[in-house]
Amino acid sequence: RKEVEQDPGPFNVPEGATVAFNCTYSNSASQSFFWYRQDCRKEPKLLMSVYSSGNEDGRFTAQLNRASQYISLLIRDSKLSDSATYLCVVTVTGKLIFGQGTTLQVKP
Amino acid sequence: EAQVTQNPRYLITVTGKKLTVTCSQNMNHEYMSWYRQDPGLGLRQIYYSMNVEVTDKGDVPEGYKVSRKEKRNFPLILESPSPNQTSLYFCASTIDRTYEQYFGPGTRLTVT
């Protein structure tokens, strides 16, 4: 079993749709959680950190469920520019572990 | 401008010919690392360094070497490249492993 698992997709959604991605992690000692965005094999860039209480940044909302060991990312009112691969990242004893990514395609 | 640079960006080479991919950051970060990205496997850490002269193996270190003689530079060395090292390589730096990682633009390596 992979340490961090994501549905690779692709998720094809129309503009304006709400889409949610989930990520599960296997190590209960995981400490920090992030979502990164990667465009077309370019370098990953931090989208947002994920806090236990949940956090929101504009159209993006991240949630963490430690009991069930999953993280979610919700994107509201999808834009064409949201098309990318979203990487779930977990740290365990300071080591970063990346999921394989979920690809989102937003269509006009 | 705060950035991580890598060179070369693209490289096609032959099996067994030693190569070095350079990585440099201008943010005075102590922690640097190298990743490779392959389809279906995500990013996997090759080596990391917590400070000058301190390096350690990541998940897939076989066939790679690194050095950290200066804080800003962290080159990746392939002594004898093989076709299974064909991949997209990223260097990254951060102030602390639990904080945001800043990635370089990537090096696409093909070994024939």
PDB file of C-alpha atoms in Angstrom:
ATOM      1  CA  ARG A   1       0.000   0.000   0.000  1.00  0.00           C
ATOM      2  CA  LYS A   2       1.307   3.449  -0.876  1.00  0.00           C
ATOM      3  CA  GLU A   3       1.960   5.808   2.007  1.00  0.00           C
ATOM      4  CA  VAL A   4      -0.056   8.567   0.379  1.00  0.00           C
ATOM      5  CA  GLU A   5      -2.802   7.658  -2.073  1.00  0.00           C
ATOM      6  CA  GLN A   6      -4.767   9.829  -4.429  1.00  0.00           C
ATOM      7  CA  ASP A   7      -7.232   9.077  -7.201  1.00  0.00           C
ATOM      8  CA  PRO A   8      -5.190  10.006 -10.293  1.00  0.00           C
ATOM      9  CA  GLY A   9      -8.277  11.079 -12.244  1.00  0.00           C
ATOM     10  CA  PRO A  10      -8.505  12.852 -14.576  1.00  0.00           C
ATOM     11  CA  PHE A  11     -11.431  14.802 -13.248  1.00  0.00           C
ATOM     12  CA  ASN A  12     -13.133  16.576 -16.148  1.00  0.00           C
ATOM     13  CA  VAL A  13     -15.477  19.310 -14.965  1.00  0.00           C
ATOM     14  CA  PRO A  14     -17.195  22.322 -16.570  1.00  0.00           C
ATOM     15  CA  GLU A  15     -16.321  25.845 -15.599  1.00  0.00           C
ATOM     16  CA  GLY A  16     -18.116  26.914 -12.458  1.00  0.00           C
ATOM     17  CA  ALA A  17     -18.363  23.410 -11.034  1.00  0.00           C
ATOM     18  CA  THR A  18     -17.363  22.425  -7.533  1.00  0.00           C
ATOM     19  CA  VAL A  19     -14.883  19.576  -7.352  1.00  0.00           C
ATOM     20  CA  ALA A  20     -13.406  17.703  -4.417  1.00  0.00           C
ATOM     21  CA  PHE A  21     -10.265  15.617  -4.171  1.00  0.00           C
ATOM     22  CA  ASN A  22      -9.432  13.193  -1.414  1.00  0.00           C
ATOM     23  CA  CYS A  23      -6.109  11.858  -0.253  1.00  0.00           C
ATOM     24  CA  THR A  24      -5.462   9.108   2.271  1.00  0.00           C
ATOM     25  CA  TYR A  25      -2.283   8.506   4.224  1.00  0.00           C
ATOM     26  CA  SER A  26      -1.205   5.368   6.005  1.00  0.00           C
ATOM     27  CA  ASN A  27       1.065   6.613   8.786  1.00  0.00           C
ATOM     28  CA  SER A  28      -0.804   7.841  11.840  1.00  0.00           C
ATOM     29  CA  ALA A  29       2.358   9.671  12.957  1.00  0.00           C
ATOM     30  CA  SER A  30       2.090  12.064  10.008  1.00  0.00           C
ATOM     31  CA  GLN A  31       2.651  15.594  11.183  1.00  0.00           C
ATOM     32  CA  SER A  32       2.111  18.192   8.471  1.00  0.00           C
ATOM     33  CA  PHE A  33      -0.119  18.217   5.441  1.00  0.00           C
ATOM     34  CA  PHE A  34      -0.066  20.221   2.229  1.00  0.00           C
ATOM     35  CA  TRP A  35      -1.613  20.538  -1.184  1.00  0.00           C
ATOM     36  CA  TYR A  36       0.735  21.441  -4.020  1.00  0.00           C
ATOM     37  CA  ARG A  37      -0.230  22.318  -7.572  1.00  0.00           C
ATOM     38  CA  GLN A  38       1.772  21.207 -10.589  1.00  0.00           C
ATOM     39  CA  ASP A  39       1.174  22.542 -14.101  1.00  0.00           C
ATOM     40  CA  CYS A  40       2.052  20.399 -17.085  1.00  0.00           C
ATOM     41  CA  ARG A  41       5.270  18.797 -15.721  1.00  0.00           C
ATOM     42  CA  LYS A  42       6.522  22.109 -14.361  1.00  0.00           C
ATOM     43  CA  GLU A  43       7.722  22.461 -10.801  1.00  0.00           C
ATOM     44  CA  PRO A  44       5.226  21.887  -7.982  1.00  0.00           C
ATOM     45  CA  LYS A  45       4.166  24.970  -6.068  1.00  0.00           C
ATOM     46  CA  LEU A  46       2.525  25.168  -2.677  1.00  0.00           C
ATOM     47  CA  LEU A  47      -1.217  25.724  -2.946  1.00  0.00           C
ATOM     48  CA  MET A  48      -2.031  25.604   0.743  1.00  0.00           C
ATOM     49  CA  SER A  49      -1.143  23.993   4.018  1.00  0.00           C
ATOM     50  CA  VAL A  50      -3.821  21.905   5.713  1.00  0.00           C
ATOM     51  CA  TYR A  51      -4.633  22.515   9.338  1.00  0.00           C
ATOM     52  CA  SER A  52      -6.576  20.349  11.761  1.00  0.00           C
ATOM     53  CA  SER A  53      -9.345  22.909  12.022  1.00  0.00           C
ATOM     54  CA  GLY A  54      -9.656  23.160   8.257  1.00  0.00           C
ATOM     55  CA  ASN A  55      -8.738  26.251   6.308  1.00  0.00           C
ATOM     56  CA  GLU A  56      -9.932  28.254   3.370  1.00  0.00           C
ATOM     57  CA  ASP A  57      -8.181  30.409   0.808  1.00  0.00           C
ATOM     58  CA  GLY A  58     -10.587  32.044  -1.587  1.00  0.00           C
ATOM     59  CA  ARG A  59     -12.250  29.316  -3.644  1.00  0.00           C
ATOM     60  CA  PHE A  60     -10.131  26.596  -2.066  1.00  0.00           C
ATOM     61  CA  THR A  61     -10.946  24.757   1.161  1.00  0.00           C
ATOM     62  CA  ALA A  62      -8.763  22.111   2.761  1.00  0.00           C
ATOM     63  CA  GLN A  63      -9.850  19.692   5.445  1.00  0.00           C
ATOM     64  CA  LEU A  64      -7.971  17.185   7.564  1.00  0.00           C
ATOM     65  CA  ASN A  65      -9.496  14.170   9.259  1.00  0.00           C
ATOM     66  CA  ARG A  66      -6.844  12.602  11.481  1.00  0.00           C
ATOM     67  CA  ALA A  67      -9.120   9.842  12.759  1.00  0.00           C
ATOM     68  CA  SER A  68      -9.791   8.578   9.240  1.00  0.00           C
ATOM     69  CA  GLN A  69      -6.382   9.659   7.939  1.00  0.00           C
ATOM     70  CA  TYR A  70      -7.547  11.596   4.965  1.00  0.00           C
ATOM     71  CA  ILE A  71      -7.167  15.085   3.588  1.00  0.00           C
ATOM     72  CA  SER A  72      -9.488  16.796   1.179  1.00  0.00           C
ATOM     73  CA  LEU A  73      -9.349  19.750  -1.168  1.00  0.00           C
ATOM     74  CA  LEU A  74     -12.508  21.470  -2.359  1.00  0.00           C
ATOM     75  CA  ILE A  75     -12.445  23.870  -5.283  1.00  0.00           C
ATOM     76  CA  ARG A  76     -15.526  26.011  -5.800  1.00  0.00           C
ATOM     77  CA  ASP A  77     -16.478  27.862  -8.977  1.00  0.00           C
ATOM     78  CA  SER A  78     -13.788  26.134 -11.051  1.00  0.00           C
ATOM     79  CA  LYS A  79     -11.849  28.247 -13.549  1.00  0.00           C
ATOM     80  CA  LEU A  80     -10.073  27.136 -16.694  1.00  0.00           C
ATOM     81  CA  SER A  81      -6.853  28.183 -14.968  1.00  0.00           C
ATOM     82  CA  ASP A  82      -7.446  25.592 -12.237  1.00  0.00           C
ATOM     83  CA  SER A  83      -6.556  22.841 -14.717  1.00  0.00           C
ATOM     84  CA  ALA A  84      -3.483  21.198 -13.226  1.00  0.00           C
ATOM     85  CA  THR A  85      -2.338  18.234 -11.180  1.00  0.00           C
ATOM     86  CA  TYR A  86      -2.888  18.529  -7.438  1.00  0.00           C
ATOM     87  CA  LEU A  87      -0.386  16.783  -5.185  1.00  0.00           C
ATOM     88  CA  CYS A  88      -1.156  15.721  -1.653  1.00  0.00           C
ATOM     89  CA  VAL A  89       1.919  15.912   0.569  1.00  0.00           C
ATOM     90  CA  VAL A  90       2.409  14.538   4.070  1.00  0.00           C
ATOM     91  CA  THR A  91       5.400  14.835   6.374  1.00  0.00           C
ATOM     92  CA  VAL A  92       6.434  11.951   8.608  1.00  0.00           C
ATOM     93  CA  THR A  93       9.355  12.531  10.984  1.00  0.00           C
ATOM     94  CA  GLY A  94      10.342  15.463   8.824  1.00  0.00           C
ATOM     95  CA  LYS A  95      10.312  13.505   5.582  1.00  0.00           C
ATOM     96  CA  LEU A  96       8.011  14.667   2.789  1.00  0.00           C
ATOM     97  CA  ILE A  97       5.924  12.019   1.074  1.00  0.00           C
ATOM     98  CA  PHE A  98       4.081  12.914  -2.110  1.00  0.00           C
ATOM     99  CA  GLY A  99       0.975  11.348  -3.535  1.00  0.00           C
ATOM    100  CA  GLN A 100       1.030  10.657  -7.264  1.00  0.00           C
ATOM    101  CA  GLY A 101      -1.335  13.541  -7.913  1.00  0.00           C
ATOM    102  CA  THR A 102      -4.882  14.086  -9.137  1.00  0.00           C
ATOM    103  CA  THR A 103      -5.342  15.685 -12.531  1.00  0.00           C
ATOM    104  CA  LEU A 104      -8.099  18.249 -13.016  1.00  0.00           C
ATOM    105  CA  GLN A 105      -9.296  19.431 -16.410  1.00  0.00           C
ATOM    106  CA  VAL A 106     -11.749  22.314 -16.381  1.00  0.00           C
ATOM    107  CA  LYS A 107     -13.649  22.641 -19.655  1.00  0.00           C
ATOM    108  CA  PRO A 108     -15.386  25.751 -21.021  1.00  0.00           C
TER     109      PRO A 108
ATOM    110  CA  GLU B   1      14.113  37.312  -6.822  1.00  0.00           C
ATOM    111  CA  ALA B   2      13.985  34.257  -4.549  1.00  0.00           C
ATOM    112  CA  GLN B   3      14.538  31.181  -6.650  1.00  0.00           C
ATOM    113  CA  VAL B   4      15.980  27.727  -7.125  1.00  0.00           C
ATOM    114  CA  THR B   5      17.864  27.198 -10.359  1.00  0.00           C
ATOM    115  CA  GLN B   6      18.824  23.957 -12.043  1.00  0.00           C
ATOM    116  CA  ASN B   7      21.072  23.252 -14.986  1.00  0.00           C
ATOM    117  CA  PRO B   8      20.792  21.831 -17.492  1.00  0.00           C
ATOM    118  CA  ARG B   9      17.044  21.890 -18.075  1.00  0.00           C
ATOM    119  CA  TYR B  10      17.202  19.151 -20.690  1.00  0.00           C
ATOM    120  CA  LEU B  11      19.851  16.497 -21.175  1.00  0.00           C
ATOM    121  CA  ILE B  12      20.137  13.483 -23.437  1.00  0.00           C
ATOM    122  CA  THR B  13      23.102  11.270 -22.703  1.00  0.00           C
ATOM    123  CA  VAL B  14      24.354   7.733 -23.146  1.00  0.00           C
ATOM    124  CA  THR B  15      24.690   4.923 -20.646  1.00  0.00           C
ATOM    125  CA  GLY B  16      27.777   5.198 -18.483  1.00  0.00           C
ATOM    126  CA  LYS B  17      28.716   8.792 -19.221  1.00  0.00           C
ATOM    127  CA  LYS B  18      29.083  10.655 -15.933  1.00  0.00           C
ATOM    128  CA  LEU B  19      26.949  13.752 -15.535  1.00  0.00           C
ATOM    129  CA  THR B  20      26.183  16.423 -12.965  1.00  0.00           C
ATOM    130  CA  VAL B  21      22.988  18.402 -12.562  1.00  0.00           C
ATOM    131  CA  THR B  22      23.556  21.605 -10.663  1.00  0.00           C
ATOM    132  CA  CYS B  23      21.150  23.179  -8.182  1.00  0.00           C
ATOM    133  CA  SER B  24      21.481  26.557  -6.547  1.00  0.00           C
ATOM    134  CA  GLN B  25      19.221  28.582  -4.235  1.00  0.00           C
ATOM    135  CA  ASN B  26      19.481  32.199  -3.151  1.00  0.00           C
ATOM    136  CA  MET B  27      17.199  32.063  -0.099  1.00  0.00           C
ATOM    137  CA  ASN B  28      19.804  30.985   2.464  1.00  0.00           C
ATOM    138  CA  HIS B  29      17.832  27.788   3.069  1.00  0.00           C
ATOM    139  CA  GLU B  30      19.502  25.092   5.094  1.00  0.00           C
ATOM    140  CA  TYR B  31      17.462  22.171   3.794  1.00  0.00           C
ATOM    141  CA  MET B  32      17.800  21.031   0.195  1.00  0.00           C
ATOM    142  CA  SER B  33      16.696  17.881  -1.557  1.00  0.00           C
ATOM    143  CA  TRP B  34      16.523  16.103  -4.888  1.00  0.00           C
ATOM    144  CA  TYR B  35      13.465  14.316  -6.254  1.00  0.00           C
ATOM    145  CA  ARG B  36      12.700  12.338  -9.338  1.00  0.00           C
ATOM    146  CA  GLN B  37       9.232  12.200 -10.841  1.00  0.00           C
ATOM    147  CA  ASP B  38       8.000   9.286 -12.908  1.00  0.00           C
ATOM    148  CA  PRO B  39       4.513   8.629 -14.304  1.00  0.00           C
ATOM    149  CA  GLY B  40       2.303   6.846 -11.788  1.00  0.00           C
ATOM    150  CA  LEU B  41       4.913   7.060  -9.041  1.00  0.00           C
ATOM    151  CA  GLY B  42       4.786  10.684  -7.982  1.00  0.00           C
ATOM    152  CA  LEU B  43       7.808  12.505  -6.626  1.00  0.00           C
ATOM    153  CA  ARG B  44      10.324  10.349  -4.811  1.00  0.00           C
ATOM    154  CA  GLN B  45      13.160  11.753  -2.762  1.00  0.00           C
ATOM    155  CA  ILE B  46      16.666  10.776  -3.862  1.00  0.00           C
ATOM    156  CA  TYR B  47      18.887  12.589  -1.354  1.00  0.00           C
ATOM    157  CA  TYR B  48      18.522  15.453   1.057  1.00  0.00           C
ATOM    158  CA  SER B  49      20.808  17.750   2.996  1.00  0.00           C
ATOM    159  CA  MET B  50      20.044  19.487   6.260  1.00  0.00           C
ATOM    160  CA  ASN B  51      23.111  21.718   6.126  1.00  0.00           C
ATOM    161  CA  VAL B  52      26.575  22.111   4.688  1.00  0.00           C
ATOM    162  CA  GLU B  53      28.463  18.802   4.686  1.00  0.00           C
ATOM    163  CA  VAL B  54      25.370  16.959   5.961  1.00  0.00           C
ATOM    164  CA  THR B  55      23.644  14.709   3.433  1.00  0.00           C
ATOM    165  CA  ASP B  56      21.442  11.648   3.738  1.00  0.00           C
ATOM    166  CA  LYS B  57      19.697   9.128   1.552  1.00  0.00           C
ATOM    167  CA  GLY B  58      16.086   9.469   0.583  1.00  0.00           C
ATOM    168  CA  ASP B  59      13.875   6.723  -0.822  1.00  0.00           C
ATOM    169  CA  VAL B  60      15.695   6.029  -4.094  1.00  0.00           C
ATOM    170  CA  PRO B  61      19.400   6.876  -3.685  1.00  0.00           C
ATOM    171  CA  GLU B  62      20.879   4.028  -5.736  1.00  0.00           C
ATOM    172  CA  GLY B  63      22.958   5.278  -8.658  1.00  0.00           C
ATOM    173  CA  TYR B  64      23.172   8.858  -7.389  1.00  0.00           C
ATOM    174  CA  LYS B  65      25.602  10.947  -5.379  1.00  0.00           C
ATOM    175  CA  VAL B  66      25.326  14.424  -3.931  1.00  0.00           C
ATOM    176  CA  SER B  67      27.547  16.926  -2.194  1.00  0.00           C
ATOM    177  CA  ARG B  68      26.904  20.040  -0.113  1.00  0.00           C
ATOM    178  CA  LYS B  69      30.086  22.043   0.141  1.00  0.00           C
ATOM    179  CA  GLU B  70      28.301  25.384   0.173  1.00  0.00           C
ATOM    180  CA  LYS B  71      24.914  26.291   1.565  1.00  0.00           C
ATOM    181  CA  ARG B  72      23.524  27.513  -1.729  1.00  0.00           C
ATOM    182  CA  ASN B  73      24.591  24.600  -3.962  1.00  0.00           C
ATOM    183  CA  PHE B  74      23.502  20.977  -4.013  1.00  0.00           C
ATOM    184  CA  PRO B  75      24.622  19.154  -7.170  1.00  0.00           C
ATOM    185  CA  LEU B  76      23.300  15.736  -8.172  1.00  0.00           C
ATOM    186  CA  ILE B  77      25.871  13.387  -9.671  1.00  0.00           C
ATOM    187  CA  LEU B  78      25.204  10.321 -11.779  1.00  0.00           C
ATOM    188  CA  GLU B  79      28.514   8.470 -11.967  1.00  0.00           C
ATOM    189  CA  SER B  80      27.320   5.894 -14.495  1.00  0.00           C
ATOM    190  CA  PRO B  81      23.836   6.733 -15.769  1.00  0.00           C
ATOM    191  CA  SER B  82      21.542   3.944 -16.892  1.00  0.00           C
ATOM    192  CA  PRO B  83      18.280   4.044 -18.886  1.00  0.00           C
ATOM    193  CA  ASN B  84      16.198   3.500 -15.716  1.00  0.00           C
ATOM    194  CA  GLN B  85      17.408   6.903 -14.549  1.00  0.00           C
ATOM    195  CA  THR B  86      15.532   8.568 -17.382  1.00  0.00           C
ATOM    196  CA  SER B  87      13.207  10.860 -15.474  1.00  0.00           C
ATOM    197  CA  LEU B  88      12.219  14.398 -14.534  1.00  0.00           C
ATOM    198  CA  TYR B  89      14.389  15.680 -11.697  1.00  0.00           C
ATOM    199  CA  PHE B  90      13.562  18.467  -9.275  1.00  0.00           C
ATOM    200  CA  CYS B  91      15.738  20.186  -6.741  1.00  0.00           C
ATOM    201  CA  ALA B  92      14.015  21.845  -3.809  1.00  0.00           C
ATOM    202  CA  SER B  93      14.959  23.973  -0.842  1.00  0.00           C
ATOM    203  CA  THR B  94      13.212  25.063   2.321  1.00  0.00           C
ATOM    204  CA  ILE B  95      13.887  26.771   5.589  1.00  0.00           C
ATOM    205  CA  ASP B  96      12.586  23.690   7.416  1.00  0.00           C
ATOM    206  CA  ARG B  97      11.263  20.320   6.283  1.00  0.00           C
ATOM    207  CA  THR B  98       7.820  21.081   7.648  1.00  0.00           C
ATOM    208  CA  TYR B  99       7.522  24.288   5.686  1.00  0.00           C
ATOM    209  CA  GLU B 100       6.908  25.162   2.073  1.00  0.00           C
ATOM    210  CA  GLN B 101       9.334  23.601  -0.376  1.00  0.00           C
ATOM    211  CA  TYR B 102      10.580  25.779  -3.232  1.00  0.00           C
ATOM    212  CA  PHE B 103      11.251  23.749  -6.330  1.00  0.00           C
ATOM    213  CA  GLY B 104      13.578  24.393  -9.213  1.00  0.00           C
ATOM    214  CA  PRO B 105      12.205  24.297 -12.771  1.00  0.00           C
ATOM    215  CA  GLY B 106      13.166  20.664 -13.319  1.00  0.00           C
ATOM    216  CA  THR B 107      15.707  18.778 -15.425  1.00  0.00           C
ATOM    217  CA  ARG B 108      14.423  16.312 -17.974  1.00  0.00           C
ATOM    218  CA  LEU B 109      17.060  13.599 -18.351  1.00  0.00           C
ATOM    219  CA  THR B 110      17.056  10.898 -21.007  1.00  0.00           C
ATOM    220  CA  VAL B 111      19.645   8.120 -20.853  1.00  0.00           C
ATOM    221  CA  THR B 112      19.907   5.981 -23.986  1.00  0.00           C
TER     222      THR B 112
END
